[in-house]
Coordinates of C-alpha atoms in Angstrom, one line a residue:
M1 CA 100.5 48.2 32.8
E2 CA 98.9 50.8 35.0
Q3 CA 98.1 50.1 38.6
S4 CA 94.4 50.1 37.7
D5 CA 95.0 47.0 35.5
Y6 CA 95.8 45.0 38.7
I7 CA 93.7 43.7 41.6
F8 CA 95.5 43.0 44.9
G9 CA 94.8 40.7 47.8
L10 CA 93.1 37.3 48.3
H11 CA 89.6 38.5 49.0
S12 CA 89.6 41.1 46.2
V13 CA 90.9 38.6 43.6
L14 CA 88.4 35.9 44.7
E15 CA 85.5 38.4 44.5
A16 CA 86.7 39.5 41.0
I17 CA 86.8 36.0 39.7
E18 CA 83.5 35.0 41.2
A19 CA 82.0 38.2 39.7
G20 CA 83.1 37.1 36.2
R21 CA 85.9 39.6 35.7
T22 CA 88.3 38.6 32.9
I23 CA 91.6 37.8 34.5
D24 CA 94.7 37.6 32.2
R25 CA 97.0 36.0 34.8
L26 CA 97.3 35.3 38.5
L27 CA 100.7 36.0 40.2
L28 CA 101.0 34.1 43.4
K29 CA 103.8 34.2 46.0
K30 CA 105.9 31.0 45.8
D31 CA 105.2 29.8 49.3
L32 CA 101.6 31.1 49.5
N33 CA 99.2 28.5 51.2
G34 CA 96.2 28.3 53.4
E35 CA 92.5 27.8 53.0
L36 CA 91.8 31.0 51.0
A37 CA 94.8 30.5 48.7
T38 CA 93.8 26.9 48.0
R39 CA 90.2 28.0 47.2
L40 CA 91.6 30.7 44.9
C41 CA 93.8 28.2 43.0
H42 CA 90.9 25.7 42.6
L43 CA 88.7 28.5 41.3
A44 CA 91.3 29.8 38.9
R45 CA 91.9 26.3 37.5
A46 CA 88.1 25.8 37.0
K47 CA 87.9 29.1 35.2
G48 CA 91.0 28.4 33.0
I49 CA 93.0 31.3 34.4
A50 CA 96.7 31.1 34.0
M51 CA 98.7 31.1 37.2
Q52 CA 102.3 31.8 38.0
R53 CA 104.3 31.3 41.2
V54 CA 106.7 34.2 41.7
P55 CA 109.1 35.5 44.3
V56 CA 107.5 38.1 46.6
E57 CA 110.0 40.6 45.3
K58 CA 108.2 40.6 41.9
L59 CA 104.9 41.3 43.6
D60 CA 106.5 44.1 45.6
R61 CA 107.8 45.7 42.4
I62 CA 104.2 45.8 41.1
T63 CA 102.7 47.4 44.1
R64 CA 103.6 48.6 47.6
K65 CA 100.1 47.9 48.8
N66 CA 99.3 44.9 51.0
H67 CA 98.9 42.3 48.2
Q68 CA 98.8 39.3 50.6
G69 CA 100.8 37.3 48.1
V70 CA 98.3 37.6 45.3
I71 CA 98.0 40.0 42.3
A72 CA 95.6 39.5 39.4
R73 CA 96.4 41.1 36.1
M74 CA 93.2 42.1 34.3
A75 CA 92.7 41.2 30.7
A76 CA 92.4 44.1 28.2
I77 CA 89.8 42.1 26.3
D78 CA 87.4 39.2 26.8
Y79 CA 88.9 36.1 25.3
C80 CA 86.6 33.9 23.2
S81 CA 86.1 30.2 23.2
L82 CA 87.2 28.4 20.1
G83 CA 84.5 25.9 20.4
S84 CA 81.8 28.6 20.4
I85 CA 83.0 30.7 17.5
V86 CA 84.1 28.1 14.9
P87 CA 80.5 26.7 14.4
T88 CA 79.3 30.3 13.7
F89 CA 81.8 30.6 10.8
F90 CA 80.0 27.9 8.9
E91 CA 76.5 28.9 10.1
E92 CA 77.2 32.4 8.7
G93 CA 78.7 31.2 5.5
V94 CA 82.2 32.4 6.3
L95 CA 85.2 30.7 4.8
P96 CA 87.2 30.2 7.9
F97 CA 90.7 31.7 8.2
V98 CA 92.3 31.2 11.6
L99 CA 95.8 32.1 12.8
V100 CA 97.4 29.9 15.5
L101 CA 100.4 31.4 17.3
D102 CA 102.5 28.8 19.1
G103 CA 104.2 30.3 22.1
L104 CA 105.1 33.8 20.9
T105 CA 106.7 35.9 23.7
D106 CA 107.5 39.2 22.0
V107 CA 104.5 41.6 22.5
R108 CA 105.7 43.7 19.5
N109 CA 105.6 40.8 17.2
F110 CA 102.2 39.8 18.5
G111 CA 100.8 43.3 18.0
A112 CA 102.3 43.5 14.5
I113 CA 100.9 40.1 13.5
A114 CA 97.4 41.0 14.8
R115 CA 97.5 44.2 12.8
T116 CA 98.2 42.4 9.6
A117 CA 95.7 39.7 10.5
E118 CA 92.9 42.3 10.9
C119 CA 93.8 43.7 7.5
C120 CA 93.8 40.2 5.9
G121 CA 90.4 39.3 7.3
V122 CA 91.6 36.6 9.7
N123 CA 88.5 35.4 11.7
A124 CA 90.3 34.4 14.9
I125 CA 93.7 34.3 16.5
V126 CA 94.5 31.3 18.8
I127 CA 97.1 31.5 21.5
P128 CA 98.1 29.1 24.4
Q129 CA 97.2 29.9 27.9
Q130 CA 100.7 29.3 29.2
G131 CA 104.1 30.3 27.8
S132 CA 102.8 33.0 25.5
V133 CA 102.1 36.7 25.2
S134 CA 98.6 37.8 26.1
V135 CA 96.4 40.7 25.1
G136 CA 97.5 43.6 27.3
A137 CA 97.6 47.3 26.7
D138 CA 101.0 47.2 25.0
A139 CA 99.8 44.5 22.6
I140 CA 96.7 46.5 21.7
K141 CA 98.8 49.6 21.2
T142 CA 101.3 47.8 18.9
S143 CA 98.4 46.3 16.9
A144 CA 97.0 49.8 16.3
G145 CA 93.8 48.6 18.0
A146 CA 93.4 45.5 15.8
L147 CA 93.2 43.2 18.8
L148 CA 90.0 45.0 19.8
H149 CA 88.4 43.7 16.5
I150 CA 89.6 40.2 16.1
P151 CA 88.4 37.3 18.4
V152 CA 91.3 36.0 20.4
C153 CA 91.0 32.5 21.8
R154 CA 93.3 31.5 24.6
E155 CA 93.3 27.7 24.9
A156 CA 94.6 25.5 27.7
S157 CA 96.0 23.0 25.2
L158 CA 97.1 24.2 21.8
P159 CA 97.4 20.7 20.3
K160 CA 93.8 20.0 21.3
A161 CA 92.7 23.3 19.9
V162 CA 94.4 22.5 16.6
E163 CA 92.9 19.0 16.6
Y164 CA 89.5 20.6 17.0
L165 CA 90.1 22.9 14.1
K166 CA 91.2 19.9 12.0
E167 CA 88.1 17.9 13.0
S168 CA 86.0 21.0 12.1
G169 CA 87.2 20.8 8.5
L170 CA 90.1 23.3 8.5
Q171 CA 93.3 22.5 6.7
I172 CA 96.3 22.9 9.1
V173 CA 99.2 24.6 7.4
C174 CA 102.4 24.9 9.5
A175 CA 104.9 27.5 8.4
T176 CA 108.3 26.2 9.0
E177 CA 111.8 26.6 7.4
K178 CA 112.2 22.8 7.9
A179 CA 109.6 22.1 5.2
S180 CA 110.4 21.3 1.6
E181 CA 107.2 22.6 0.0
N182 CA 107.1 26.2 -1.2
Y183 CA 104.3 28.0 0.7
T184 CA 102.7 29.2 -2.5
L185 CA 101.9 25.6 -3.5
A186 CA 99.5 25.0 -0.6
D187 CA 95.8 25.5 -1.3
Y188 CA 94.4 28.3 0.9
T189 CA 91.0 28.5 -0.8
T190 CA 89.5 26.0 1.6
P191 CA 88.9 26.6 5.4
V192 CA 92.4 27.0 6.7
A193 CA 94.4 27.5 9.9
I194 CA 97.9 28.9 9.6
V195 CA 100.3 27.9 12.4
M196 CA 103.2 30.2 13.2
G197 CA 105.9 29.2 15.7
A198 CA 107.7 30.9 18.5
E199 CA 110.5 33.3 17.7
D200 CA 113.3 31.1 19.0
V201 CA 112.2 27.4 18.7
G202 CA 109.5 27.5 15.9
I203 CA 106.5 25.3 16.0
S204 CA 106.4 22.6 18.6
P205 CA 106.6 18.9 17.4
A206 CA 103.1 18.2 18.8
L207 CA 101.6 20.8 16.3
L208 CA 103.9 19.8 13.4
R209 CA 102.5 16.2 13.7
L210 CA 99.0 17.6 13.2
A211 CA 99.9 19.5 10.0
D212 CA 98.1 18.7 6.8
T213 CA 100.8 20.8 5.0
R214 CA 104.2 22.0 6.0
A215 CA 105.1 25.1 4.1
A216 CA 108.4 27.0 3.8
I217 CA 109.1 30.6 2.6
P218 CA 112.1 30.5 0.3
M219 CA 115.3 32.0 1.7
F220 CA 118.1 33.3 -0.5
G221 CA 120.3 35.3 1.9
R222 CA 122.7 34.3 4.6
I223 CA 120.2 34.7 7.5
G224 CA 118.2 31.5 7.9
S225 CA 114.8 32.8 9.0
L226 CA 112.5 35.8 8.9
N227 CA 111.1 37.7 11.9
V228 CA 107.9 35.9 12.8
S229 CA 105.7 38.9 12.2
V230 CA 107.1 39.3 8.7
A231 CA 106.7 35.6 8.0
A232 CA 103.2 35.6 9.3
G233 CA 102.4 38.6 7.0
V234 CA 103.8 36.7 4.0
M235 CA 101.7 33.6 4.8
M236 CA 98.5 35.6 5.4
Y237 CA 98.7 37.6 2.2
E238 CA 99.2 34.4 0.2
V239 CA 95.8 33.3 1.6
V240 CA 94.4 36.6 0.5
R241 CA 96.0 36.4 -2.9
Q242 CA 94.7 32.9 -3.7
R243 CA 91.2 33.7 -2.4
L244 CA 91.0 36.9 -4.5
E245 CA 92.1 35.0 -7.6
E246 CA 89.2 32.5 -7.0
N247 CA 86.8 35.4 -6.4
L248 CA 86.2 34.1 -2.9
E249 CA 85.1 36.4 -0.1
V250 CA 88.2 37.3 1.9
I251 CA 86.2 38.4 4.9

């Protein structure tokens, strides 16, 4: 990211948060303490801003300015609240199609998935607040700008977010190679949320337990899994295929 994408210093970061600027992540020096630092942490938690304690050397690599142990990385977009956008789907007569990404860390995969999601008419992408890629300049570039057009919800608790989707009437389909059911046998003509797992460990057990359907993409080669962006594309276009066959609105 460019230097302009960061804010440095305790007072500057506090003022930015209080002014409503969208902060992607706070980087705090490991041993930072004091009244202002405590106030900053409380405010960041209240606003749902992700925080990370890092060695001072990491902060020094970002800037040579007097950062006072605090650097805020600005978000490239304004994240949406899942609770505020899901009701609008039903109010506007949209057949919800949501994509949940459980802990993806590769920005290129994230961008590629978002690009396909935009082409498939996905209504929202949900990511966790911690342990995940976020929407930065690199992700937007990789997505060919798609992330500027799809609502992205960054939730503090992904299991609670998926529970909310389920309670709102969306079918939860987890794409996992551990499933026995072929992904084409699931019914995607209803409101649906497709859950894709992290590149290395897949979908977390907490989310798998919430699944209405566990779906697998058949494998015939020697490699046991697809790249997550490819697998996500396969899943999303199955939703499109089924909905087109039923003459349902894709978008």
